[in-house]
Coordinates of C-alpha atoms in Angstrom, one line a residue:
Chain A
X943 CA 114.5 86.6 95.6
X944 CA 116.3 83.0 96.9
X945 CA 114.2 83.3 100.2
X946 CA 111.4 83.3 98.5
X947 CA 112.1 80.1 95.9
X948 CA 114.3 78.2 98.1
X949 CA 110.8 78.9 101.1
X950 CA 108.1 78.1 98.4
X951 CA 109.9 75.1 97.2
X952 CA 110.6 73.8 101.1
X953 CA 107.2 74.7 102.6
X954 CA 104.9 71.4 101.0
X955 CA 106.8 69.1 103.0
X956 CA 105.9 71.3 106.2
X957 CA 102.5 72.5 105.4
X958 CA 99.8 70.5 104.3
X959 CA 96.9 72.8 102.1
X960 CA 99.7 72.1 98.5
X961 CA 96.3 74.5 96.5
X962 CA 97.1 77.9 98.8
X963 CA 100.4 76.8 98.6
X964 CA 99.8 77.0 94.5
X965 CA 98.0 80.1 94.5
X966 CA 100.7 82.3 96.7
X967 CA 102.8 80.6 94.3
X968 CA 100.4 81.8 91.2
X969 CA 100.0 85.3 92.7
X970 CA 103.8 85.9 93.7
X971 CA 104.2 85.4 89.6
X972 CA 101.5 87.4 88.4
X973 CA 102.1 90.6 91.0
X974 CA 105.6 90.6 89.5
X975 CA 104.3 90.5 85.9
X976 CA 102.0 92.8 86.7
X977 CA 105.0 95.2 88.1
X978 CA 107.1 94.7 84.8
X979 CA 104.4 96.4 83.1
X980 CA 102.3 98.3 85.2
X981 CA 106.4 99.6 87.6
X982 CA 108.3 99.8 84.5
X983 CA 106.1 101.2 82.0
X984 CA 103.3 102.9 83.7
X985 CA 100.5 101.2 81.7
X986 CA 97.7 99.1 84.1
X987 CA 96.8 95.6 83.1
X988 CA 93.2 95.4 83.6
X989 CA 93.0 92.7 81.2
X990 CA 96.2 91.3 82.4
X991 CA 94.6 87.9 83.0
X992 CA 93.9 87.2 78.9
X993 CA 97.6 86.3 78.7
X994 CA 97.1 83.7 81.9
X995 CA 94.2 82.7 80.0
X996 CA 95.8 82.4 76.9
X997 CA 98.7 80.7 79.0
X998 CA 95.8 78.1 80.1
X999 CA 94.2 77.7 76.9
X1000 CA 97.9 77.4 74.6
X1001 CA 98.9 74.6 77.2
X1002 CA 95.4 72.7 77.1
X1003 CA 95.6 72.1 73.5
X1004 CA 98.2 71.0 73.1
X1005 CA 98.1 68.3 75.5
X1006 CA 94.4 67.7 74.6
X1007 CA 95.3 67.6 70.5
X1008 CA 98.8 66.7 70.4
X1009 CA 99.5 64.8 73.3
X1010 CA 102.3 67.0 74.2
X1011 CA 104.3 66.5 77.3
X1012 CA 104.0 69.1 79.8
X1013 CA 106.7 70.8 79.9
X1014 CA 106.5 71.0 76.3
X1015 CA 103.5 72.2 76.4
X1016 CA 104.3 74.7 78.8
X1017 CA 106.4 76.1 76.3
X1018 CA 103.2 76.7 73.9
X1019 CA 101.7 78.7 76.9
X1020 CA 104.2 80.9 76.3
X1021 CA 104.1 81.2 72.8
X1022 CA 100.1 81.6 73.5
X1023 CA 100.5 84.8 75.9
X1024 CA 103.3 86.3 73.4
X1025 CA 101.0 86.3 70.3
X1026 CA 98.3 87.7 72.1
X1027 CA 100.8 90.0 73.4
X1028 CA 102.4 91.1 69.6
X1029 CA 98.2 90.8 68.8
X1030 CA 97.1 93.9 71.7
X1031 CA 100.7 96.1 70.9
X1032 CA 98.4 98.7 69.1
X1033 CA 96.7 99.0 72.6
X1034 CA 100.0 101.2 73.8
X1035 CA 98.6 103.6 71.6
X1036 CA 96.5 104.5 74.8
X1037 CA 97.4 106.0 77.7
X1038 CA 96.5 105.9 81.2
X1039 CA 92.3 104.5 81.9
X1040 CA 91.8 104.2 77.7
X1041 CA 94.8 101.7 78.0
X1042 CA 93.7 99.9 80.8
X1043 CA 89.6 100.3 79.6
X1044 CA 91.0 98.3 76.0
X1045 CA 93.1 95.5 77.8
X1046 CA 90.1 94.9 79.9
X1047 CA 87.7 94.7 76.6
X1048 CA 90.5 92.1 74.9
X1049 CA 90.5 89.9 78.0
X1050 CA 86.8 89.8 77.7
X1051 CA 86.8 89.3 74.1
X1052 CA 89.6 86.3 74.1
X1053 CA 87.3 84.6 76.6
X1054 CA 84.5 85.2 74.7
X1055 CA 85.9 84.1 71.5
X1056 CA 87.4 80.8 73.3
X1057 CA 84.1 79.8 75.3
X1058 CA 82.1 80.4 71.9
X1059 CA 80.4 76.4 71.6
X1060 CA 80.9 76.4 67.7
X1061 CA 85.0 76.1 68.9
X1062 CA 83.8 72.8 71.3
X1063 CA 85.6 70.6 68.7
X1064 CA 88.8 72.4 69.5
X1065 CA 88.8 74.6 72.8
X1066 CA 85.7 72.4 74.1
X1067 CA 84.1 76.0 74.1
X1068 CA 82.0 76.9 77.3
X1069 CA 82.0 73.0 78.7
X1070 CA 85.6 73.5 80.4
X1071 CA 88.8 71.9 80.0
X1072 CA 89.8 68.4 81.3
X1073 CA 93.2 67.0 81.2
X1074 CA 93.5 64.3 83.7
X1075 CA 96.3 62.5 81.4
X1076 CA 98.7 64.7 82.8
X1077 CA 97.7 65.2 86.2
X1078 CA 100.3 65.4 88.6
X1079 CA 100.6 68.5 91.0
X1080 CA 103.7 67.5 93.1
X1081 CA 105.6 68.5 89.5
X1082 CA 103.8 71.0 88.4
X1083 CA 104.1 72.7 91.7
X1084 CA 107.5 72.2 91.1
X1085 CA 107.9 74.4 88.2
X1086 CA 105.3 76.5 89.2
X1087 CA 108.2 77.9 91.5
X1088 CA 110.9 78.1 88.5
X1089 CA 108.4 79.9 86.8
X1090 CA 108.2 82.1 90.3
X1091 CA 112.0 82.4 90.0
X1092 CA 111.9 83.1 86.5
X1093 CA 109.8 86.5 87.5
X1094 CA 111.7 87.4 89.7
X1095 CA 114.3 87.0 87.9
X1096 CA 113.2 89.4 85.4
X1097 CA 112.6 91.9 87.5
X1098 CA 116.0 91.7 89.4
X1099 CA 116.9 92.1 85.9
X1100 CA 114.9 95.3 85.2
X1101 CA 116.3 96.4 88.1
X1102 CA 119.9 96.4 87.8
X1103 CA 120.0 96.4 84.0
X1104 CA 120.3 100.1 81.7
X1105 CA 117.5 98.3 80.0
X1106 CA 115.1 98.5 83.0
X1107 CA 116.4 102.4 83.4
X1108 CA 115.3 102.9 80.4
X1109 CA 111.8 101.5 80.6
X1110 CA 111.4 103.7 83.8
X1111 CA 112.6 107.0 82.0
X1112 CA 109.9 106.4 79.4
X1113 CA 107.3 105.9 82.6
X1114 CA 108.6 109.4 83.3
X1115 CA 108.4 111.0 80.0
X1116 CA 108.3 109.5 76.9
X1117 CA 109.8 112.1 75.0
X1118 CA 112.7 112.8 77.4
X1119 CA 113.4 108.7 76.7
X1120 CA 113.6 109.3 72.7
X1121 CA 115.6 112.5 73.6
X1122 CA 118.2 110.0 75.2
X1123 CA 118.3 108.3 72.7
X1124 CA 115.9 105.4 73.4
X1125 CA 113.5 104.1 71.1
X1126 CA 110.3 103.9 73.4
X1127 CA 108.1 102.3 71.0
X1128 CA 110.7 99.4 70.8
X1129 CA 111.4 99.2 74.6
X1130 CA 107.3 99.4 75.5
X1131 CA 106.6 96.1 72.9
X1132 CA 109.6 94.4 75.1
X1133 CA 108.3 95.4 78.3
X1134 CA 104.7 94.5 77.0
X1135 CA 106.0 90.8 75.8
X1136 CA 108.0 89.8 79.1
X1137 CA 105.1 90.9 81.1
X1138 CA 102.8 88.2 79.1
X1139 CA 105.3 85.7 78.4
X1140 CA 105.4 85.5 82.5
X1141 CA 101.8 85.4 82.4
X1142 CA 101.2 82.7 79.6
X1143 CA 103.6 80.5 81.8
X1144 CA 101.5 80.9 85.4
X1145 CA 99.0 80.3 83.4
X1146 CA 100.1 76.3 82.0
X1147 CA 101.3 75.7 84.8
X1148 CA 98.0 76.6 86.7
X1149 CA 96.2 74.9 83.8
X1150 CA 98.1 71.3 84.4
X1151 CA 98.1 71.9 88.4
X1152 CA 94.1 71.4 88.2
X1153 CA 93.7 69.9 84.7
X1154 CA 90.3 70.5 85.0
X1155 CA 89.1 74.4 84.5
X1156 CA 86.3 76.6 82.8
X1157 CA 87.0 79.3 80.8
X1158 CA 85.7 81.6 83.2
X1159 CA 87.9 80.1 85.4
X1160 CA 91.5 81.0 83.8
X1161 CA 90.1 84.4 82.5
X1162 CA 88.2 85.5 85.3
X1163 CA 88.9 89.3 86.5
X1164 CA 89.9 88.1 89.6
X1165 CA 93.2 87.1 88.7
X1166 CA 93.6 90.7 86.8
X1167 CA 92.6 92.7 90.1
X1168 CA 94.3 90.8 92.6
X1169 CA 97.0 90.9 91.1
X1170 CA 97.5 94.7 90.7
X1171 CA 96.2 95.4 94.5
X1172 CA 98.9 93.4 95.6
X1173 CA 101.8 94.6 93.4
X1174 CA 100.4 98.3 94.2
X1175 CA 100.0 97.4 97.4
X1176 CA 103.5 96.6 98.8
X1177 CA 105.1 98.9 95.5
X1178 CA 106.3 98.4 92.2
X1179 CA 109.2 98.7 90.0
X1180 CA 110.4 97.3 93.4
X1181 CA 111.5 93.6 94.0
X1182 CA 110.4 93.5 97.5
X1183 CA 107.0 95.4 97.0
X1184 CA 105.0 93.1 95.3
X1185 CA 105.7 89.9 96.5
X1186 CA 104.8 92.4 100.9
X1187 CA 101.6 92.6 98.8
X1188 CA 100.6 89.0 97.8
X1189 CA 102.0 87.9 101.6
X1190 CA 100.2 90.0 103.3
X1191 CA 96.8 90.4 101.3
X1192 CA 96.8 87.1 100.0
X1193 CA 97.5 86.0 103.3
X1194 CA 95.1 88.4 105.1
X1195 CA 92.8 87.1 101.8
X1196 CA 92.7 83.5 103.1
X1197 CA 92.2 83.9 106.8
X1198 CA 88.9 85.7 106.5
X1199 CA 88.2 86.3 103.1
X1200 CA 85.9 82.7 102.5
X1201 CA 83.7 83.5 105.0
X1202 CA 82.6 86.7 103.5
X1203 CA 83.9 87.2 99.9
X1204 CA 81.9 90.1 98.9
X1205 CA 83.4 92.2 101.8
X1206 CA 86.3 91.6 99.9
X1207 CA 86.1 92.5 96.7
X1208 CA 84.9 95.2 98.0
X1209 CA 87.7 96.2 100.1
X1210 CA 90.2 95.6 96.9
X1211 CA 88.1 98.0 94.9
X1212 CA 88.2 100.3 97.0
X1213 CA 92.2 99.5 97.9
X1214 CA 92.8 100.4 94.0
X1215 CA 91.0 103.4 93.5
X1216 CA 92.9 104.6 97.7
X1217 CA 96.1 103.1 96.3
X1218 CA 96.8 105.3 92.9
X1219 CA 95.1 108.5 94.4
X1220 CA 97.3 108.5 97.3
X1221 CA 100.1 105.8 97.7
X1222 CA 101.3 105.0 94.4
X1223 CA 104.2 103.7 95.9
X1224 CA 102.8 101.3 97.7
X1225 CA 103.5 100.3 100.9
X1226 CA 107.4 100.6 100.1
X1227 CA 107.3 104.2 99.7
X1228 CA 107.2 104.4 103.8
X1229 CA 110.6 102.9 103.6
X1230 CA 111.5 104.3 100.9
X1231 CA 110.6 108.5 102.5
X1232 CA 113.1 107.4 105.2
X1233 CA 116.2 107.2 102.3
X1234 CA 116.2 103.8 102.7
X1235 CA 117.2 102.0 99.1
X1236 CA 114.6 99.0 98.8
X1237 CA 115.7 96.7 96.3
Chain B
X1044 CA 124.6 130.1 52.1
X1045 CA 127.5 129.0 53.5
X1046 CA 128.4 125.3 51.6
X1047 CA 129.9 123.7 55.0
X1048 CA 126.7 123.9 56.8
X1049 CA 125.8 121.4 59.4
X1050 CA 121.8 122.2 58.8
X1051 CA 119.9 122.9 55.7
X1052 CA 116.4 123.7 56.3
X1053 CA 114.4 124.5 53.4
X1054 CA 110.7 125.7 52.5
X1055 CA 109.4 123.6 55.8
X1056 CA 105.9 123.8 56.7
X1057 CA 103.9 122.8 59.6
X1058 CA 100.4 122.8 60.2
X1059 CA 98.5 122.7 63.0
X1060 CA 94.9 121.5 62.0
X1061 CA 95.2 124.6 59.1
X1062 CA 97.7 126.9 61.3
X1063 CA 100.8 127.4 59.5
X1064 CA 102.6 127.1 62.5
X1065 CA 106.0 126.9 60.1
X1066 CA 105.3 128.6 56.4
X1067 CA 108.1 127.6 54.2
X1068 CA 110.9 128.3 56.8
X1069 CA 113.9 128.4 55.0
X1070 CA 117.1 128.7 57.5
X1071 CA 120.6 127.3 58.0
X1072 CA 123.7 126.5 60.1
X1073 CA 126.8 126.6 60.0
X1074 CA 129.1 124.0 61.5
X1075 CA 130.4 125.1 64.8
X1076 CA 128.3 128.1 64.8
X1077 CA 125.7 129.8 67.2
X1078 CA 122.6 130.8 65.4
X1079 CA 120.1 132.9 67.4
X1080 CA 116.2 132.1 66.6
X1081 CA 114.3 135.0 67.4
X1082 CA 110.7 136.5 66.8
X1083 CA 107.5 137.3 68.5
X1084 CA 105.1 134.9 70.5
X1085 CA 104.1 132.5 68.2
X1086 CA 106.0 133.5 65.2
X1087 CA 107.3 130.0 65.3
X1088 CA 110.8 129.2 66.5
X1089 CA 109.8 126.4 69.0
X1090 CA 107.8 124.5 66.2
X1091 CA 111.0 125.0 64.7
X1092 CA 112.6 123.5 67.1
X1093 CA 110.2 120.7 67.7
X1094 CA 110.1 119.5 63.7
X1095 CA 114.4 119.6 63.9
X1096 CA 114.1 117.6 67.0
X1097 CA 111.8 114.7 65.3
X1098 CA 108.9 116.0 67.8
X1099 CA 106.8 116.8 64.7
X1100 CA 106.6 115.6 61.4
X1101 CA 106.7 118.5 58.8
X1102 CA 103.9 118.3 56.0
X1103 CA 106.2 120.0 53.6
X1104 CA 109.8 120.9 52.7
X1105 CA 113.2 119.8 53.6
X1106 CA 115.7 119.2 56.8
X1107 CA 118.9 118.4 55.5
X1108 CA 121.7 117.2 58.4
X1109 CA 125.2 116.6 57.5
X1110 CA 124.2 116.6 54.1
X1111 CA 121.1 113.7 54.7
X1112 CA 117.8 114.2 54.3
X1113 CA 116.6 113.6 58.3
X1114 CA 113.0 115.2 57.8
X1115 CA 110.0 113.5 59.5
X1116 CA 112.6 111.0 61.2
X1117 CA 111.7 110.3 64.8
X1118 CA 113.9 111.6 67.6
X1119 CA 115.5 109.0 68.8
X1120 CA 116.9 108.2 65.0
X1121 CA 118.3 111.9 65.2
X1122 CA 119.6 111.7 68.7
X1123 CA 121.9 109.1 67.2
X1124 CA 122.8 111.1 64.2
X1125 CA 123.7 113.8 66.7
X1126 CA 120.7 116.3 66.6
X1127 CA 119.4 117.1 70.4
X1128 CA 117.8 119.5 72.4
X1129 CA 116.4 121.0 75.6
X1130 CA 113.2 122.0 76.8
X1131 CA 111.5 125.5 77.2
X1132 CA 110.3 123.9 80.1
X1133 CA 112.5 121.6 81.9
X1134 CA 111.8 117.9 81.4
X1135 CA 113.6 115.8 83.2
X1136 CA 112.6 112.2 84.2
X1137 CA 111.0 113.1 88.2
X1138 CA 111.5 109.9 90.2
X1139 CA 114.8 109.0 88.6
X1140 CA 118.1 110.8 90.0
X1141 CA 120.5 113.3 88.6
X1142 CA 123.0 110.8 87.8
X1143 CA 119.9 108.0 86.7
X1144 CA 119.2 110.9 84.2
X1145 CA 122.3 111.3 82.7
X1146 CA 122.9 107.4 82.7
X1147 CA 119.7 106.8 80.6
X1148 CA 121.5 108.9 78.0
X1149 CA 125.3 107.5 78.0
X1150 CA 123.8 104.3 78.0
X1151 CA 121.3 105.0 74.7
X1152 CA 122.6 107.9 73.0
X1153 CA 125.6 106.5 71.0
X1154 CA 128.1 109.4 71.9
X1155 CA 129.8 109.2 68.8
X1156 CA 133.0 110.5 71.1
X1157 CA 132.1 107.2 73.4
X1158 CA 130.5 106.8 77.2
X1159 CA 131.1 110.1 78.7
X1160 CA 131.6 109.8 82.3
X1161 CA 128.5 111.1 84.2
X1162 CA 130.1 112.5 87.3
X1163 CA 132.2 115.0 85.2
X1164 CA 129.4 115.5 83.2
X1165 CA 127.1 116.4 86.2
X1166 CA 130.6 118.4 87.9
X1167 CA 130.7 120.4 84.7
X1168 CA 126.8 121.4 84.9
X1169 CA 127.2 122.2 88.8
X1170 CA 125.4 119.6 89.0
X1171 CA 127.7 116.9 91.2
X1172 CA 126.2 117.7 94.3
X1173 CA 123.3 116.3 93.3
X1174 CA 123.9 113.3 91.8
X1175 CA 121.8 111.3 93.6
X1176 CA 118.6 113.2 94.1
X1177 CA 115.6 113.0 92.2
X1178 CA 115.3 115.5 89.6
X1179 CA 111.7 116.5 91.5
X1180 CA 113.8 117.5 94.0
X1181 CA 115.9 120.2 92.0
X1182 CA 114.9 123.2 91.2
X1183 CA 114.1 125.2 87.5
X1184 CA 117.3 126.1 86.9
X1185 CA 118.8 122.8 87.6
X1186 CA 116.6 120.7 85.9
X1187 CA 117.1 123.1 83.1
X1188 CA 120.8 122.3 83.8
X1189 CA 120.1 118.3 83.8
X1190 CA 118.3 118.8 80.7
X1191 CA 121.4 120.1 79.3
X1192 CA 123.4 117.7 80.7
X1193 CA 121.0 114.3 79.0
X1194 CA 121.8 116.3 75.6
X1195 CA 125.2 116.9 76.0
X1196 CA 125.7 113.2 77.0
X1197 CA 124.8 111.9 73.2
X1198 CA 127.2 114.3 71.8
X1199 CA 125.2 116.0 69.5
X1200 CA 126.9 118.0 66.5
X1201 CA 123.8 120.4 66.9
X1202 CA 122.4 121.1 69.6
X1203 CA 119.0 122.9 70.2
X1204 CA 118.3 125.4 73.2
X1205 CA 114.7 126.2 73.8
X1206 CA 114.8 129.4 76.3
X1207 CA 117.6 127.9 78.3
X1208 CA 118.6 131.6 79.9
X1209 CA 114.6 132.5 80.7
X1210 CA 114.4 132.7 84.7
X1211 CA 118.7 132.3 85.5
X1212 CA 120.2 135.3 87.2
X1213 CA 122.8 137.6 85.8
X1214 CA 125.6 135.4 87.2
X1215 CA 123.7 132.2 85.9
X1216 CA 123.1 133.7 82.2
X1217 CA 126.8 134.4 82.2
X1218 CA 127.9 131.4 83.0
X1219 CA 125.7 129.3 80.3
X1220 CA 126.5 132.0 77.9
X1221 CA 129.9 131.0 78.1
X1222 CA 129.1 127.4 78.3
X1223 CA 127.4 127.7 74.9
X1224 CA 130.1 129.5 73.7
X1225 CA 132.6 127.1 74.8
X1226 CA 130.9 124.0 73.0
X1227 CA 131.0 126.3 69.4
X1228 CA 134.2 126.7 70.1
X1229 CA 135.2 122.9 70.7
X1230 CA 132.7 122.6 66.8
X1231 CA 128.9 121.9 68.2
X1232 CA 126.6 124.0 66.1
X1233 CA 124.0 125.6 68.8
X1234 CA 120.4 127.1 67.9
X1235 CA 119.5 129.4 70.8
X1236 CA 115.7 130.3 71.0
X1237 CA 115.5 132.9 73.6
X1238 CA 113.5 136.0 74.3
X1239 CA 116.4 137.6 76.5
X1240 CA 118.1 139.7 73.9
X1241 CA 120.9 140.8 75.8
X1242 CA 121.5 136.8 76.3
X1243 CA 121.4 136.4 71.7
X1244 CA 123.5 139.6 72.0
X1245 CA 126.2 137.9 74.2
X1246 CA 126.3 134.5 72.6
X1247 CA 125.0 134.2 69.1
X1248 CA 127.0 134.8 65.9
X1249 CA 124.1 135.3 63.8
X1250 CA 120.4 135.6 64.1
X1251 CA 117.1 135.1 61.6
X1252 CA 114.1 136.9 62.9
X1253 CA 111.4 135.1 62.1
X1254 CA 107.4 136.0 61.5
X1255 CA 104.3 134.4 60.8
X1256 CA 106.0 130.5 60.9
X1257 CA 108.6 132.5 58.3
X1258 CA 112.3 134.5 58.1
X1259 CA 112.3 137.4 57.6
X1260 CA 115.4 138.3 58.3
X1261 CA 119.1 136.5 58.8
X1262 CA 122.2 138.8 59.9
X1263 CA 123.9 140.0 62.6
X1264 CA 121.2 141.5 66.3
X1265 CA 123.2 145.0 65.6
X1266 CA 121.6 144.8 62.0
X1267 CA 118.3 143.3 62.9
X1268 CA 117.2 146.4 64.4
X1269 CA 118.0 148.5 61.9
X1270 CA 115.6 146.6 59.7
X1271 CA 112.3 148.1 59.2
X1272 CA 110.7 144.7 58.9
X1273 CA 111.8 143.4 62.2
X1274 CA 111.1 146.7 63.7
X1275 CA 107.5 146.8 62.6
X1276 CA 107.1 143.2 63.7
X1277 CA 108.3 144.1 67.2
X1278 CA 107.0 146.9 67.7
X1279 CA 103.7 147.3 65.3
X1280 CA 103.5 148.9 62.2
X1281 CA 102.4 152.5 63.7
X1282 CA 105.6 152.8 65.3
X1283 CA 107.9 152.1 63.1
X1284 CA 108.0 155.4 61.5

């Protein structure tokens, strides 16, 4: 965890494409957020971007209307995402694909709610948000690295705590987990909210960094899909898996993805299907099969 | 009825879309007693255990455990009060190690005697050599023992054992029977659902025979086989004579 954080703290001074670095940090954060909810509870959140967007708008509303300082507005980003998470807790009654579909639908509903032209006085509707007054990419980048570190700390905690073990037990068999004394509903909701706050912070710091964006930008389904593919590819319910996934796949994407993006969407779609069917534990499982315990 | 019953079920009814899986079932279990629950397939034995352990909420009737009404409480709350169980088809956490399976129950089970030692518990059920293996790699008998270990880790006052003996070899059967008797001697009450009558005879103090969701007999197994109604249910009316 520390090496990754340190690397991304130092890299801007030796590598000039700061936007690319920032995107790496955002995806490392989101992939760990997906890891929390999918890796530890088994819910695959196809609408995960909803929390990212909620965070971006929570941040923007506070900056636009209350002229709040960005760091304070980041708190609002987290609160907005958690509020959306609480609103969506009934989805946890669904399982498997039904949960994923309902979650996707919920994120689209939030997108269309926020981009409603009638809400222009509040959210700027479909015309997008401009936060040029607080534009400060260097500070925003540093905070993004801190948010990523927070996400990593959460996953380290889940890997090593009783709470994380209880979540995995619920993922394996909810009835047996209840028989072990675990309050299944409560631990699921906690994991859901933890994963939503991670995406909310990421969304808030993204809004700060780019300062100008449209609803479609921060609610784009690419964020959900990328974060899920990266986490699945590397291997969920580990700390290293999602990091490996982001570095490899997002690295490849940036090398050749810009020239032919349509192929990448095709490849990523196919990857999700193949990974879920044949390699649910990701690349990490090749190492695990040799008896190595991967953190 | 014994005044010192740990569990007292009265007029318990459970419906599945109109089918009366439990039809006004009444029974009790004394402290430290091993009660056998027997009856033909579909007579409601497992449903009874599922209701008592909180997997299903009953439509009517009462379940009084340790002096308090507990019908309809969720499973984890019942576990904390001292009711635990094993499953007919074992349900361990497949991708977790045997030790982690027990660790979850130790961490969340609120055992009134304090946290048990996972290693010692696994060793007492001959699982110590498998502690660091994923539960999925254990055979069916070992998974049943792991289910039992998870239940024991929570320190139950009432243990519900659903077909623990099925699939065990004779040596294992004797060993499990001795284990259950040891638990009862230490004060634990146990309900054993089982088709193997030899095992029932070996471990139980008393049996309740069920048919169509209702109890039709209570007493020792030796008395049960003399009972006309029981014989009719098991062998069919034409043969009962």
